[in-house]
mmCIF file of C-alpha atoms in Angstrom:
data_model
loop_
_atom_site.group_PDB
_atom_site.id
_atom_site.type_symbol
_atom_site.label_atom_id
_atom_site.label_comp_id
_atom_site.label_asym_id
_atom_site.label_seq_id
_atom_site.Cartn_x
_atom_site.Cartn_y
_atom_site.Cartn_z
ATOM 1 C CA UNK A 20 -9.271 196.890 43.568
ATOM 2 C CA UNK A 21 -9.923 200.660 42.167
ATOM 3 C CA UNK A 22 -13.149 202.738 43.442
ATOM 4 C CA UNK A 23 -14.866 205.444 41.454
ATOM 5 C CA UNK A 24 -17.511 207.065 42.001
ATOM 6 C CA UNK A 25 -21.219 205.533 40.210
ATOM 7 C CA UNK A 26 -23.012 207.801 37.989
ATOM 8 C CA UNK A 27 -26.203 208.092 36.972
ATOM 9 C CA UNK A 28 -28.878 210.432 36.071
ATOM 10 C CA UNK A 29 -31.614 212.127 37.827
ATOM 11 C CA UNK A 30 -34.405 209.930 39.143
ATOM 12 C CA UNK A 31 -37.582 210.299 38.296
ATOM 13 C CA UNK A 32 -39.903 211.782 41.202
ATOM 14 C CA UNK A 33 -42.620 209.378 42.710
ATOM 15 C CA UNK A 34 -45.715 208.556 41.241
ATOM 16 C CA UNK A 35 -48.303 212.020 42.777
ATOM 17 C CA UNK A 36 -51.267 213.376 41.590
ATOM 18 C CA UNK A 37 -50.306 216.717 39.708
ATOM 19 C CA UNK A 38 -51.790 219.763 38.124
ATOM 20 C CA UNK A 39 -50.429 221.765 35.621
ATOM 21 C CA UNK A 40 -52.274 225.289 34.199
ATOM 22 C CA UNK A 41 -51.114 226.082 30.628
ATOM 23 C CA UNK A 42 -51.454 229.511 28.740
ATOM 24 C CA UNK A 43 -54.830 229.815 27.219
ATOM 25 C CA UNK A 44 -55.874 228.672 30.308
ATOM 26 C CA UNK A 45 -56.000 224.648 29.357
ATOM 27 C CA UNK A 46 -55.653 222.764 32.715
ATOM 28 C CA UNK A 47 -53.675 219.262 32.630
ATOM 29 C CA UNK A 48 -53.833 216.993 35.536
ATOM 30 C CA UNK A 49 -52.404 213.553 35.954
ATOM 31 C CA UNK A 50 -54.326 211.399 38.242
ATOM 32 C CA UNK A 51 -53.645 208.060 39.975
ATOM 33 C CA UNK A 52 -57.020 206.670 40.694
ATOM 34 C CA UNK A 53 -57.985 205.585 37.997
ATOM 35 C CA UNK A 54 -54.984 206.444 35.955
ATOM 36 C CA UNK A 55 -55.365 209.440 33.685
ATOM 37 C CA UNK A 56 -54.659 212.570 32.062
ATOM 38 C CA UNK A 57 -57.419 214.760 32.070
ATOM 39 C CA UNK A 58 -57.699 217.654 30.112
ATOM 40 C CA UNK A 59 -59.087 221.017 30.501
ATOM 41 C CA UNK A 60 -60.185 224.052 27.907
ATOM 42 C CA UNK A 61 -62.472 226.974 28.111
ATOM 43 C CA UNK A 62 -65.224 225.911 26.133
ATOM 44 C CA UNK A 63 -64.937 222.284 25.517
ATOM 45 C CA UNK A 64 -65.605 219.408 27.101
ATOM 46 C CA UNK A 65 -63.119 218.133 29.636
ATOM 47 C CA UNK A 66 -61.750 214.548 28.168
ATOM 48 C CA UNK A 67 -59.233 212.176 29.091
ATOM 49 C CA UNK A 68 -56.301 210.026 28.009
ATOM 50 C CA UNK A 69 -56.583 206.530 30.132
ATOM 51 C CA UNK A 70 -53.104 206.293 31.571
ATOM 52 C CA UNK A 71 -50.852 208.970 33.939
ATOM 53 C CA UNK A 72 -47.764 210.201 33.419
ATOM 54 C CA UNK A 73 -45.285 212.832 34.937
ATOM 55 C CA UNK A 74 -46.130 216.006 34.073
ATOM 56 C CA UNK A 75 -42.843 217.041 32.199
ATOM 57 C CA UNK A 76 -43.737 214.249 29.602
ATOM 58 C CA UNK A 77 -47.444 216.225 28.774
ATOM 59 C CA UNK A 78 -47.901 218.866 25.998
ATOM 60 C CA UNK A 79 -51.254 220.597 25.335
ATOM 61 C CA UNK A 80 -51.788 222.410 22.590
ATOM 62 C CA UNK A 81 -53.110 226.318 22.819
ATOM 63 C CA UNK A 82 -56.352 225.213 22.872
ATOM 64 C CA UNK A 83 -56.681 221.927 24.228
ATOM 65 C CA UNK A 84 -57.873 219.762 21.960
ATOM 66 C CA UNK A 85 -54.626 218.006 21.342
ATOM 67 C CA UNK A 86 -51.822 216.424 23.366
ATOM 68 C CA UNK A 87 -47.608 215.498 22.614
ATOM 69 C CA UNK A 88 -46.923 212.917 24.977
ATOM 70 C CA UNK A 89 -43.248 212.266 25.485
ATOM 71 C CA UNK A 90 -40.999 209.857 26.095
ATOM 72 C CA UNK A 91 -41.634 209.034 29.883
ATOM 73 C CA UNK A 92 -37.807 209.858 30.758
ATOM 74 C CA UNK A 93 -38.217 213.436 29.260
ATOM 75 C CA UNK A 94 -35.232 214.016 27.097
ATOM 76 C CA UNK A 95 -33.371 210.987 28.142
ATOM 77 C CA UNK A 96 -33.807 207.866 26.900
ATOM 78 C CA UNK A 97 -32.733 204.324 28.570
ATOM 79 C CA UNK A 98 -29.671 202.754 27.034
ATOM 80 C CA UNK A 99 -31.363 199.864 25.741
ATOM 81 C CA UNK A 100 -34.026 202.168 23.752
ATOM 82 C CA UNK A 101 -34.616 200.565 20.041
ATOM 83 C CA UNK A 102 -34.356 202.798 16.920
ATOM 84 C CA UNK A 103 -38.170 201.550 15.994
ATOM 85 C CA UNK A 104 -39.832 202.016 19.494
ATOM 86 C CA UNK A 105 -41.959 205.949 19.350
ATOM 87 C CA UNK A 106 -40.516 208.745 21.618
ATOM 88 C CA UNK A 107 -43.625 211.065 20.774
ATOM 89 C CA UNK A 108 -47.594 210.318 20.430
ATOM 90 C CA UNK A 109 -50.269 212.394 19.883
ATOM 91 C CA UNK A 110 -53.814 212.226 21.020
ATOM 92 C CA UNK A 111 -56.830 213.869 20.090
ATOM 93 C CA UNK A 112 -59.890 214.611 22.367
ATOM 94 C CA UNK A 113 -61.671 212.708 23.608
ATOM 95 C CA UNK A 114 -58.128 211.020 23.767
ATOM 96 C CA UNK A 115 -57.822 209.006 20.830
ATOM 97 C CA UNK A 116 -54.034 208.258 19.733
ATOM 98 C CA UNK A 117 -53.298 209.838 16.225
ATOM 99 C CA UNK A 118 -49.623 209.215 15.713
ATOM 100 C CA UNK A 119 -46.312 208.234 16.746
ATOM 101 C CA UNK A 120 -42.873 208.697 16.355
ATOM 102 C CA UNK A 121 -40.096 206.263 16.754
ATOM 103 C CA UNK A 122 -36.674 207.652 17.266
ATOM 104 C CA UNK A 123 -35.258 206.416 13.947
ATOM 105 C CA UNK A 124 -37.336 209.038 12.602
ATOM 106 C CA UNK A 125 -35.556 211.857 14.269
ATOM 107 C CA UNK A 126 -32.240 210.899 14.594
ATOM 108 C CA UNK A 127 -29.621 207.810 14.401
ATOM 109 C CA UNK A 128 -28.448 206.310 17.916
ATOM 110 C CA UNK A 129 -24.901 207.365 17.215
ATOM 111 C CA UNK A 130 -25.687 211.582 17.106
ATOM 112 C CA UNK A 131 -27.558 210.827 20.248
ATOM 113 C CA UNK A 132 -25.392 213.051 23.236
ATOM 114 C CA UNK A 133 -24.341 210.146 25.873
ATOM 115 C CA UNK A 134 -25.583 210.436 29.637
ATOM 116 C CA UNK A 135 -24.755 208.414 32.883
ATOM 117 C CA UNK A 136 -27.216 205.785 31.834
ATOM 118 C CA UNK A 137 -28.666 206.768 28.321
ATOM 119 C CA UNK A 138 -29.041 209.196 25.469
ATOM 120 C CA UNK A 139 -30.391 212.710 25.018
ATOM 121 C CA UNK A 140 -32.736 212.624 22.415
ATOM 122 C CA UNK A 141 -34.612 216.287 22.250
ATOM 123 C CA UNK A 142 -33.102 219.470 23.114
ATOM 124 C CA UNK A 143 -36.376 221.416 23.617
ATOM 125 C CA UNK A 144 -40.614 221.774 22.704
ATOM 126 C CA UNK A 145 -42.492 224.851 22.091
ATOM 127 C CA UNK A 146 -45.870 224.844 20.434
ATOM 128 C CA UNK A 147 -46.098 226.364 17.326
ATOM 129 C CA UNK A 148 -49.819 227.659 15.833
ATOM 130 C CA UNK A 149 -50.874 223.751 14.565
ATOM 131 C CA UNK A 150 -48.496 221.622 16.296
ATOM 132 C CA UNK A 151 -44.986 221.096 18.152
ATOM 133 C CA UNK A 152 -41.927 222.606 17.526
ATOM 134 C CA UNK A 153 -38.784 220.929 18.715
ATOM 135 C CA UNK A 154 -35.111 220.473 17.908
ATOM 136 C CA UNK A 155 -32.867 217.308 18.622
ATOM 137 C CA UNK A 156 -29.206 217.556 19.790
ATOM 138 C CA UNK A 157 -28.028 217.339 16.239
ATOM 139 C CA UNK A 158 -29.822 220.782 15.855
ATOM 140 C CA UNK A 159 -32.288 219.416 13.210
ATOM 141 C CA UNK A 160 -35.294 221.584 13.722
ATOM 142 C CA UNK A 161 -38.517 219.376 13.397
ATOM 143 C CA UNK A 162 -42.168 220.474 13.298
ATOM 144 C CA UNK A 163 -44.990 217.819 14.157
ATOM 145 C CA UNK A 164 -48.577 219.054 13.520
ATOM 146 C CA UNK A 165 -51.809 217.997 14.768
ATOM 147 C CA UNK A 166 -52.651 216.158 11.613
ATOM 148 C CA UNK A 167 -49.551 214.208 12.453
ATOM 149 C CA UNK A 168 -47.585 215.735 9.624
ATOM 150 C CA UNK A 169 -43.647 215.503 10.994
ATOM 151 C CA UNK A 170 -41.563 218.223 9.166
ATOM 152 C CA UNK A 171 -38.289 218.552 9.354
ATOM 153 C CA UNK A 172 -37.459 222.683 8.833
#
């Protein structure tokens, strides 16, 4: 009988009410009762996306009117994550859903980087003017605006 030691990656922290203040000054808070994102800007009316999420997984735009939800494991997705199910949605206020992205969009299963117990599908996010900037671990750079255009640059 042979012993290693198990591996496996980070848990996720436990469900919490959470506020996050953006630049710009857009306020995101995830709520547990009811569950929601709710959604801050200077000048607009606060509005709401009817579900809550950790915080890490919650994008705003500059000014608010537009969120990139992520994949709820951040970068990392399960092992048994299909090639059609979306890693990125975004919503519009008042929190209508205007896209999604499913990973075999972005990138085959087999240029995914391997983890303890998945695959790393996104290397990093930065908003850019009208939308999302991100790269994936094959260093494709990818652009996804907030008409739901997805670019690859």
């Amino acid at each position: 009988l042979m012993a290693a030691p198990a591996l496996a990656d980070p848990p996720q922290p436990p469900a919490a009410d959470w506020p996050r203040q953006h630049p710009g000054g857009v306020a995101v808070e995830g709520l547990l009762d009811p569950p929601q994102i709710r959604i801050t800007a200077p000048g607009q009316a606060p509005w709401v996306i009817d579900f809550w999420l950790q915080p890490h997984t919650i994008h705003p735009s500059a000014d608010g009117a537009y969120v990139l939800e992520s994949n709820a494991g951040g970068n990392i997705l399960s092992a048994g994550f299909a090639r059609n199910d979306p890693v990125l949605w975004v919503y519009q206020s008042p929190g209508e859903e205007i896209a999604q992205v499913p990973l075999r969009v972005l990138a085959r299963r087999a240029t995914l980087d391997r983890t303890a117990s998945g695959f790393v599908w996104i290397a990093r996010y930065t908003w850019s003017v009208d939308g999302w900037a991100f790269t994936t671990p094959d260093g494709q750079a990818w652009h996804l605006g907030t008409d739901s255009d997805l670019v690859r640059r």
